[in-house]
Structures are given as structure tokens and as C-alpha cells.
Amino acid sequence: GCHPLALKLHEPSSELPEKGADIQDYVKKTVLSALPEEAIPALDELAAMPVPTAAERLQNHESVGLLDEHALLRWLSSPDKLTELQHLIRNVRRTQWNEKRTREIHQARANYWVNVSDGDARLIELHHRIKAEDDDLDSYIEHNYSILMENNTGALASLLSDALDLKPSTEGLWRMAIQLALDRGESNHADTLLRKIPGEGNDAFTLELRARS
């Protein structure tokens, strides 16, 4: 993950160094414990982010400087100056959350991003809704489908796959995934999804999708 600690602690035999108990313990005790309390919300916000983002877009943007002072951030050279947590730090921090805390953090992030209207905000909001195990994912995707499509169809396809893994019995998610595959010209993938869709699949919308495939 490009953090200097990864060079110091990496063991070639370990597939993912941050999974090692010794590394997790070292990072928690030596790095994260040194952070001031006011930096923790920004730490968790960035740990939950799916993609690098401009610091000023974050809810806890005022604490980004504290994280940077502790060498916990990566800055990406691009038309916009984007940042993210060092991957080692991000992955270790996520291991500190139990399932309930993970849902709470992502729900709080979804509640924030719902009020952001620029760029890829809807994709980021959808990511957080999935991680928060939102009960209305299919309704959300259907309502925002055109906006989600305009931004990044590849990212949307990946997010829909995550949503189906989370809620495989939700027919609405299958229909959205099939519609997206067809809109992307992926007829073979659409056919595969149509064969897997739960239930009878004889409603008008699904029959229309079958006719398109």
C-alpha cells in the first residue's frame, strides 16, 4: 500500500501483510494510538471511502491536515488533487470495526453523500448504502439509474455485483443488473443473469429485458 511501514514489516511469505496479527498490532499501537482524538472521525471517513477524493469534499475535511502530519495519507497527481488513506493503514483500521460498527460508519457516510450533488457522488453514496446493508437498494438504484449510468458504467456494474452478493433474493437488483448489462452491450452477461434471476421472472419488465437480450 506504499506506506513506509509496509517496507519495514513486510514478510514475503504473507499474501496480504496487513492481515498478519503482528502488523495489525504494531500499526494499532504505534501509529493509530498516536492520533489525537479529533482526527479519528476523518480517519474512519477515509477508511470507508471506496475511491480517492478531494479533501474538501469530505465531511471531516478540517482534520485531513492532522492525518497528513502523521504520514497516513497518499496524494495522487491528477487534474484534481485527490487523497486517500495509505492502504496499509486503511486495511488495518477496517479490521478494528465489527459488523455493527461497519454498518454504522457506512450509514453515516451515505447520509452525508446524499446531500452532495457533484461528480461521482451517487456512486459513492451507493457504495456506502451497500456496505450499510440498506433495505431499499433496488429502489435507490432504479430512481438514480440514469445519473449513475452517466458517470461510470463500469463502477456501477461492480457495485451492482456487490449488491447482488449482499441481497441475492432481491429481484429488483437482478433487473437493474440485467438492464445495465444490456445498456453496456454485454448480451452474454445479460443472458447469464436472466438465467439466474430468482422467481418466475415473468413480470412485464423482466420479459422486456428478455426480449432485448
PDB file of C-alpha atoms in Angstrom:
ATOM      1  CA  GLY A   1       0.000   0.000   0.000  1.00  0.00           C
ATOM      2  CA  CYS A   2       3.008   2.332  -0.384  1.00  0.00           C
ATOM      3  CA  HIS A   3       3.292   3.147   3.320  1.00  0.00           C
ATOM      4  CA  PRO A   4       6.873   3.060   4.684  1.00  0.00           C
ATOM      5  CA  LEU A   5       5.726   0.650   7.397  1.00  0.00           C
ATOM      6  CA  ALA A   6       4.918  -1.884   4.699  1.00  0.00           C
ATOM      7  CA  LEU A   7       8.593  -1.967   3.736  1.00  0.00           C
ATOM      8  CA  LYS A   8       9.663  -2.414   7.342  1.00  0.00           C
ATOM      9  CA  LEU A   9       7.126  -5.064   8.261  1.00  0.00           C
ATOM     10  CA  HIS A  10       6.525  -6.947   5.032  1.00  0.00           C
ATOM     11  CA  GLU A  11       7.040 -10.713   5.121  1.00  0.00           C
ATOM     12  CA  PRO A  12       7.400 -12.247   1.628  1.00  0.00           C
ATOM     13  CA  SER A  13       5.506 -15.365   2.744  1.00  0.00           C
ATOM     14  CA  SER A  14       2.420 -13.333   3.628  1.00  0.00           C
ATOM     15  CA  GLU A  15      -0.122 -12.886   0.832  1.00  0.00           C
ATOM     16  CA  LEU A  16      -1.522  -9.730   2.441  1.00  0.00           C
ATOM     17  CA  PRO A  17       0.862  -8.264   5.037  1.00  0.00           C
ATOM     18  CA  GLU A  18      -1.851  -6.256   6.805  1.00  0.00           C
ATOM     19  CA  LYS A  19      -3.675  -9.481   7.716  1.00  0.00           C
ATOM     20  CA  GLY A  20      -0.833 -10.526   9.997  1.00  0.00           C
ATOM     21  CA  ALA A  21      -1.589 -10.153  13.705  1.00  0.00           C
ATOM     22  CA  ASP A  22       1.846  -8.684  14.426  1.00  0.00           C
ATOM     23  CA  ILE A  23       1.455  -5.991  11.784  1.00  0.00           C
ATOM     24  CA  GLN A  24      -2.072  -5.135  12.883  1.00  0.00           C
ATOM     25  CA  ASP A  25      -0.927  -4.876  16.492  1.00  0.00           C
ATOM     26  CA  TYR A  26       2.066  -2.713  15.545  1.00  0.00           C
ATOM     27  CA  VAL A  27       0.024  -0.310  13.447  1.00  0.00           C
ATOM     28  CA  LYS A  28      -2.703  -0.023  16.079  1.00  0.00           C
ATOM     29  CA  LYS A  29      -0.325   0.581  18.990  1.00  0.00           C
ATOM     30  CA  THR A  30       2.396   2.610  17.284  1.00  0.00           C
ATOM     31  CA  VAL A  31       0.560   4.547  14.576  1.00  0.00           C
ATOM     32  CA  LEU A  32      -3.161   4.816  15.280  1.00  0.00           C
ATOM     33  CA  SER A  33      -2.859   5.215  19.045  1.00  0.00           C
ATOM     34  CA  ALA A  34      -0.727   8.327  18.487  1.00  0.00           C
ATOM     35  CA  LEU A  35      -3.517  10.128  16.639  1.00  0.00           C
ATOM     36  CA  PRO A  36      -5.366  12.883  18.503  1.00  0.00           C
ATOM     37  CA  GLU A  37      -8.986  12.063  19.227  1.00  0.00           C
ATOM     38  CA  GLU A  38     -10.263  14.781  16.904  1.00  0.00           C
ATOM     39  CA  ALA A  39      -8.631  13.055  13.926  1.00  0.00           C
ATOM     40  CA  ILE A  40     -10.499   9.743  14.384  1.00  0.00           C
ATOM     41  CA  PRO A  41     -13.704  10.757  12.516  1.00  0.00           C
ATOM     42  CA  ALA A  42     -11.626  11.768   9.472  1.00  0.00           C
ATOM     43  CA  LEU A  43      -9.619   8.534   9.762  1.00  0.00           C
ATOM     44  CA  ASP A  44     -12.790   6.447   9.689  1.00  0.00           C
ATOM     45  CA  GLU A  45     -14.341   8.545   6.941  1.00  0.00           C
ATOM     46  CA  LEU A  46     -11.329   7.990   4.683  1.00  0.00           C
ATOM     47  CA  ALA A  47     -11.077   4.313   5.662  1.00  0.00           C
ATOM     48  CA  ALA A  48     -14.658   3.867   4.447  1.00  0.00           C
ATOM     49  CA  MET A  49     -14.129   5.680   1.140  1.00  0.00           C
ATOM     50  CA  PRO A  50     -14.105   3.461  -1.982  1.00  0.00           C
ATOM     51  CA  VAL A  51     -12.023   5.849  -4.108  1.00  0.00           C
ATOM     52  CA  PRO A  52      -9.566   8.727  -3.633  1.00  0.00           C
ATOM     53  CA  THR A  53     -11.312  12.065  -3.318  1.00  0.00           C
ATOM     54  CA  ALA A  54     -10.581  15.754  -2.944  1.00  0.00           C
ATOM     55  CA  ALA A  55     -10.046  16.593   0.724  1.00  0.00           C
ATOM     56  CA  GLU A  56     -12.539  19.450   0.632  1.00  0.00           C
ATOM     57  CA  ARG A  57     -15.348  17.036  -0.323  1.00  0.00           C
ATOM     58  CA  LEU A  58     -15.012  15.160   2.958  1.00  0.00           C
ATOM     59  CA  GLN A  59     -17.308  15.894   5.861  1.00  0.00           C
ATOM     60  CA  ASN A  60     -14.328  15.936   8.258  1.00  0.00           C
ATOM     61  CA  HIS A  61     -12.054  17.855   5.891  1.00  0.00           C
ATOM     62  CA  GLU A  62     -10.743  20.080   8.685  1.00  0.00           C
ATOM     63  CA  SER A  63      -8.887  17.090  10.195  1.00  0.00           C
ATOM     64  CA  VAL A  64      -7.183  15.954   6.988  1.00  0.00           C
ATOM     65  CA  GLY A  65      -4.115  18.010   7.896  1.00  0.00           C
ATOM     66  CA  LEU A  66      -3.686  16.034  11.128  1.00  0.00           C
ATOM     67  CA  LEU A  67      -3.706  12.762   9.220  1.00  0.00           C
ATOM     68  CA  ASP A  68      -1.199  14.163   6.740  1.00  0.00           C
ATOM     69  CA  GLU A  69       1.105  15.268   9.570  1.00  0.00           C
ATOM     70  CA  HIS A  70       1.175  11.641  10.748  1.00  0.00           C
ATOM     71  CA  ALA A  71       2.068  10.434   7.214  1.00  0.00           C
ATOM     72  CA  LEU A  72      -1.183   8.479   6.887  1.00  0.00           C
ATOM     73  CA  LEU A  73      -2.273   9.885   3.511  1.00  0.00           C
ATOM     74  CA  ARG A  74      -1.416   9.273  -0.112  1.00  0.00           C
ATOM     75  CA  TRP A  75      -1.773  12.196  -2.520  1.00  0.00           C
ATOM     76  CA  LEU A  76      -2.453  11.423  -6.166  1.00  0.00           C
ATOM     77  CA  SER A  77      -1.187  13.551  -9.022  1.00  0.00           C
ATOM     78  CA  SER A  78      -4.150  14.246 -11.284  1.00  0.00           C
ATOM     79  CA  PRO A  79      -6.098  17.209 -12.645  1.00  0.00           C
ATOM     80  CA  ASP A  80      -7.591  17.376  -9.137  1.00  0.00           C
ATOM     81  CA  LYS A  81      -5.509  16.813  -6.022  1.00  0.00           C
ATOM     82  CA  LEU A  82      -7.026  13.639  -4.589  1.00  0.00           C
ATOM     83  CA  THR A  83      -6.193  11.863  -1.360  1.00  0.00           C
ATOM     84  CA  GLU A  84      -6.796   8.546   0.369  1.00  0.00           C
ATOM     85  CA  LEU A  85      -5.505   6.708   3.413  1.00  0.00           C
ATOM     86  CA  GLN A  86      -2.324   4.726   2.974  1.00  0.00           C
ATOM     87  CA  HIS A  87      -3.655   1.271   2.088  1.00  0.00           C
ATOM     88  CA  LEU A  88      -1.908  -0.460   4.974  1.00  0.00           C
ATOM     89  CA  ILE A  89      -3.465   1.972   7.452  1.00  0.00           C
ATOM     90  CA  ARG A  90      -6.876   1.779   5.771  1.00  0.00           C
ATOM     91  CA  ASN A  91      -6.980  -2.002   5.833  1.00  0.00           C
ATOM     92  CA  VAL A  92      -5.804  -2.269   9.435  1.00  0.00           C
ATOM     93  CA  ARG A  93      -8.341   0.336  10.538  1.00  0.00           C
ATOM     94  CA  ARG A  94     -11.150  -1.601   8.879  1.00  0.00           C
ATOM     95  CA  THR A  95     -10.217  -4.694  10.892  1.00  0.00           C
ATOM     96  CA  GLN A  96     -10.980  -2.691  14.043  1.00  0.00           C
ATOM     97  CA  TRP A  97     -14.642  -2.350  13.093  1.00  0.00           C
ATOM     98  CA  ASN A  98     -17.098  -5.122  13.940  1.00  0.00           C
ATOM     99  CA  GLU A  99     -20.080  -5.708  11.639  1.00  0.00           C
ATOM    100  CA  LYS A 100     -22.347  -3.346  13.542  1.00  0.00           C
ATOM    101  CA  ARG A 101     -19.762  -0.563  13.582  1.00  0.00           C
ATOM    102  CA  THR A 102     -19.076  -1.074   9.864  1.00  0.00           C
ATOM    103  CA  ARG A 103     -22.771  -0.608   9.058  1.00  0.00           C
ATOM    104  CA  GLU A 104     -22.965   2.467  11.287  1.00  0.00           C
ATOM    105  CA  ILE A 105     -19.954   4.117   9.658  1.00  0.00           C
ATOM    106  CA  HIS A 106     -21.189   3.485   6.135  1.00  0.00           C
ATOM    107  CA  GLN A 107     -24.734   4.612   7.000  1.00  0.00           C
ATOM    108  CA  ALA A 108     -23.335   7.875   8.341  1.00  0.00           C
ATOM    109  CA  ARG A 109     -21.325   8.285   5.133  1.00  0.00           C
ATOM    110  CA  ALA A 110     -24.412   7.580   2.987  1.00  0.00           C
ATOM    111  CA  ASN A 111     -26.345  10.193   4.982  1.00  0.00           C
ATOM    112  CA  TYR A 112     -23.617  12.714   4.188  1.00  0.00           C
ATOM    113  CA  TRP A 113     -23.156  11.908   0.499  1.00  0.00           C
ATOM    114  CA  VAL A 114     -26.895  12.027  -0.227  1.00  0.00           C
ATOM    115  CA  ASN A 115     -26.541  15.822   0.074  1.00  0.00           C
ATOM    116  CA  VAL A 116     -23.543  16.027  -2.289  1.00  0.00           C
ATOM    117  CA  SER A 117     -24.583  16.549  -5.903  1.00  0.00           C
ATOM    118  CA  ASP A 118     -21.356  16.849  -7.875  1.00  0.00           C
ATOM    119  CA  GLY A 119     -19.351  14.310  -9.854  1.00  0.00           C
ATOM    120  CA  ASP A 120     -19.439  10.720  -8.693  1.00  0.00           C
ATOM    121  CA  ALA A 121     -21.404  11.427  -5.508  1.00  0.00           C
ATOM    122  CA  ARG A 122     -24.234   8.997  -6.360  1.00  0.00           C
ATOM    123  CA  LEU A 123     -21.774   6.148  -6.947  1.00  0.00           C
ATOM    124  CA  ILE A 124     -20.050   6.881  -3.641  1.00  0.00           C
ATOM    125  CA  GLU A 125     -23.428   7.080  -1.898  1.00  0.00           C
ATOM    126  CA  LEU A 126     -24.442   3.744  -3.433  1.00  0.00           C
ATOM    127  CA  HIS A 127     -21.209   2.121  -2.210  1.00  0.00           C
ATOM    128  CA  HIS A 128     -21.956   3.277   1.327  1.00  0.00           C
ATOM    129  CA  ARG A 129     -25.581   2.147   1.109  1.00  0.00           C
ATOM    130  CA  ILE A 130     -24.436  -1.332   0.075  1.00  0.00           C
ATOM    131  CA  LYS A 131     -21.916  -1.537   2.920  1.00  0.00           C
ATOM    132  CA  ALA A 132     -24.596  -0.291   5.329  1.00  0.00           C
ATOM    133  CA  GLU A 133     -26.901  -3.080   4.069  1.00  0.00           C
ATOM    134  CA  ASP A 134     -29.599  -0.601   3.071  1.00  0.00           C
ATOM    135  CA  ASP A 135     -33.053  -2.181   2.764  1.00  0.00           C
ATOM    136  CA  ASP A 136     -34.025  -0.128  -0.301  1.00  0.00           C
ATOM    137  CA  LEU A 137     -31.052  -0.647  -2.605  1.00  0.00           C
ATOM    138  CA  ASP A 138     -33.174  -1.658  -5.585  1.00  0.00           C
ATOM    139  CA  SER A 139     -35.425   1.397  -5.251  1.00  0.00           C
ATOM    140  CA  TYR A 140     -32.421   3.687  -4.860  1.00  0.00           C
ATOM    141  CA  ILE A 141     -30.668   2.304  -7.950  1.00  0.00           C
ATOM    142  CA  GLU A 142     -33.831   2.416 -10.049  1.00  0.00           C
ATOM    143  CA  HIS A 143     -34.535   6.014  -9.019  1.00  0.00           C
ATOM    144  CA  ASN A 144     -30.958   7.155  -9.733  1.00  0.00           C
ATOM    145  CA  TYR A 145     -30.189   4.827 -12.641  1.00  0.00           C
ATOM    146  CA  SER A 146     -29.750   7.479 -15.330  1.00  0.00           C
ATOM    147  CA  ILE A 147     -27.424   9.572 -13.135  1.00  0.00           C
ATOM    148  CA  LEU A 148     -25.390   6.509 -12.131  1.00  0.00           C
ATOM    149  CA  MET A 149     -25.122   5.476 -15.791  1.00  0.00           C
ATOM    150  CA  GLU A 150     -23.834   8.884 -16.869  1.00  0.00           C
ATOM    151  CA  ASN A 151     -20.880   8.764 -14.511  1.00  0.00           C
ATOM    152  CA  ASN A 152     -19.182   5.358 -14.748  1.00  0.00           C
ATOM    153  CA  THR A 153     -20.971   2.260 -16.025  1.00  0.00           C
ATOM    154  CA  GLY A 154     -18.064   0.013 -15.062  1.00  0.00           C
ATOM    155  CA  ALA A 155     -18.189   1.171 -11.448  1.00  0.00           C
ATOM    156  CA  LEU A 156     -21.965   0.767 -11.420  1.00  0.00           C
ATOM    157  CA  ALA A 157     -21.654  -2.806 -12.725  1.00  0.00           C
ATOM    158  CA  SER A 158     -19.205  -3.610  -9.935  1.00  0.00           C
ATOM    159  CA  LEU A 159     -21.463  -2.046  -7.307  1.00  0.00           C
ATOM    160  CA  LEU A 160     -24.487  -3.940  -8.607  1.00  0.00           C
ATOM    161  CA  SER A 161     -22.493  -7.157  -8.308  1.00  0.00           C
ATOM    162  CA  ASP A 162     -21.739  -6.263  -4.677  1.00  0.00           C
ATOM    163  CA  ALA A 163     -25.414  -5.517  -4.074  1.00  0.00           C
ATOM    164  CA  LEU A 164     -26.451  -8.889  -5.512  1.00  0.00           C
ATOM    165  CA  ASP A 165     -23.920 -10.653  -3.299  1.00  0.00           C
ATOM    166  CA  LEU A 166     -25.499  -8.902  -0.320  1.00  0.00           C
ATOM    167  CA  LYS A 167     -29.158  -9.368  -1.322  1.00  0.00           C
ATOM    168  CA  PRO A 168     -29.347 -12.239  -3.846  1.00  0.00           C
ATOM    169  CA  SER A 169     -33.106 -12.690  -3.455  1.00  0.00           C
ATOM    170  CA  THR A 170     -33.989  -9.087  -4.381  1.00  0.00           C
ATOM    171  CA  GLU A 171     -35.434  -9.317  -7.899  1.00  0.00           C
ATOM    172  CA  GLY A 172     -35.198  -5.569  -8.472  1.00  0.00           C
ATOM    173  CA  LEU A 173     -31.412  -5.718  -8.201  1.00  0.00           C
ATOM    174  CA  TRP A 174     -31.291  -8.507 -10.786  1.00  0.00           C
ATOM    175  CA  ARG A 175     -33.420  -6.468 -13.178  1.00  0.00           C
ATOM    176  CA  MET A 176     -31.159  -3.426 -12.766  1.00  0.00           C
ATOM    177  CA  ALA A 177     -28.053  -5.581 -13.324  1.00  0.00           C
ATOM    178  CA  ILE A 178     -29.578  -7.089 -16.470  1.00  0.00           C
ATOM    179  CA  GLN A 179     -30.653  -3.697 -17.773  1.00  0.00           C
ATOM    180  CA  LEU A 180     -27.155  -2.339 -17.189  1.00  0.00           C
ATOM    181  CA  ALA A 181     -25.545  -5.300 -18.981  1.00  0.00           C
ATOM    182  CA  LEU A 182     -27.809  -4.690 -21.974  1.00  0.00           C
ATOM    183  CA  ASP A 183     -27.169  -0.950 -21.929  1.00  0.00           C
ATOM    184  CA  ARG A 184     -23.427  -1.722 -21.934  1.00  0.00           C
ATOM    185  CA  GLY A 185     -23.829  -4.105 -24.871  1.00  0.00           C
ATOM    186  CA  GLU A 186     -22.925  -7.159 -22.765  1.00  0.00           C
ATOM    187  CA  SER A 187     -25.622  -9.507 -24.082  1.00  0.00           C
ATOM    188  CA  ASN A 188     -23.857 -12.683 -22.950  1.00  0.00           C
ATOM    189  CA  HIS A 189     -23.625 -11.401 -19.403  1.00  0.00           C
ATOM    190  CA  ALA A 190     -27.266 -10.322 -19.540  1.00  0.00           C
ATOM    191  CA  ASP A 191     -28.268 -13.841 -20.648  1.00  0.00           C
ATOM    192  CA  THR A 192     -26.329 -15.329 -17.735  1.00  0.00           C
ATOM    193  CA  LEU A 193     -28.094 -13.024 -15.280  1.00  0.00           C
ATOM    194  CA  LEU A 194     -31.501 -13.792 -16.822  1.00  0.00           C
ATOM    195  CA  ARG A 195     -30.923 -17.498 -16.221  1.00  0.00           C
ATOM    196  CA  LYS A 196     -30.047 -16.852 -12.584  1.00  0.00           C
ATOM    197  CA  ILE A 197     -32.805 -14.368 -11.669  1.00  0.00           C
ATOM    198  CA  PRO A 198     -34.880 -15.722  -8.759  1.00  0.00           C
ATOM    199  CA  GLY A 199     -38.594 -16.339  -9.061  1.00  0.00           C
ATOM    200  CA  GLU A 200     -40.568 -16.848 -12.230  1.00  0.00           C
ATOM    201  CA  GLY A 201     -39.172 -13.792 -13.966  1.00  0.00           C
ATOM    202  CA  ASN A 202     -42.424 -13.351 -15.881  1.00  0.00           C
ATOM    203  CA  ASP A 203     -43.223  -9.766 -14.905  1.00  0.00           C
ATOM    204  CA  ALA A 204     -43.514  -7.228 -17.709  1.00  0.00           C
ATOM    205  CA  PHE A 205     -40.160  -5.562 -17.052  1.00  0.00           C
ATOM    206  CA  THR A 206     -38.208  -8.836 -16.995  1.00  0.00           C
ATOM    207  CA  LEU A 207     -39.982 -10.066 -20.129  1.00  0.00           C
ATOM    208  CA  GLU A 208     -38.992  -6.831 -21.844  1.00  0.00           C
ATOM    209  CA  LEU A 209     -35.383  -7.421 -20.807  1.00  0.00           C
ATOM    210  CA  ARG A 210     -35.556 -10.972 -22.174  1.00  0.00           C
ATOM    211  CA  ALA A 211     -36.788  -9.595 -25.492  1.00  0.00           C
ATOM    212  CA  ARG A 212     -33.811  -7.196 -25.611  1.00  0.00           C
ATOM    213  CA  SER A 213     -31.201  -9.842 -24.884  1.00  0.00           C
TER     214      SER A 213
END
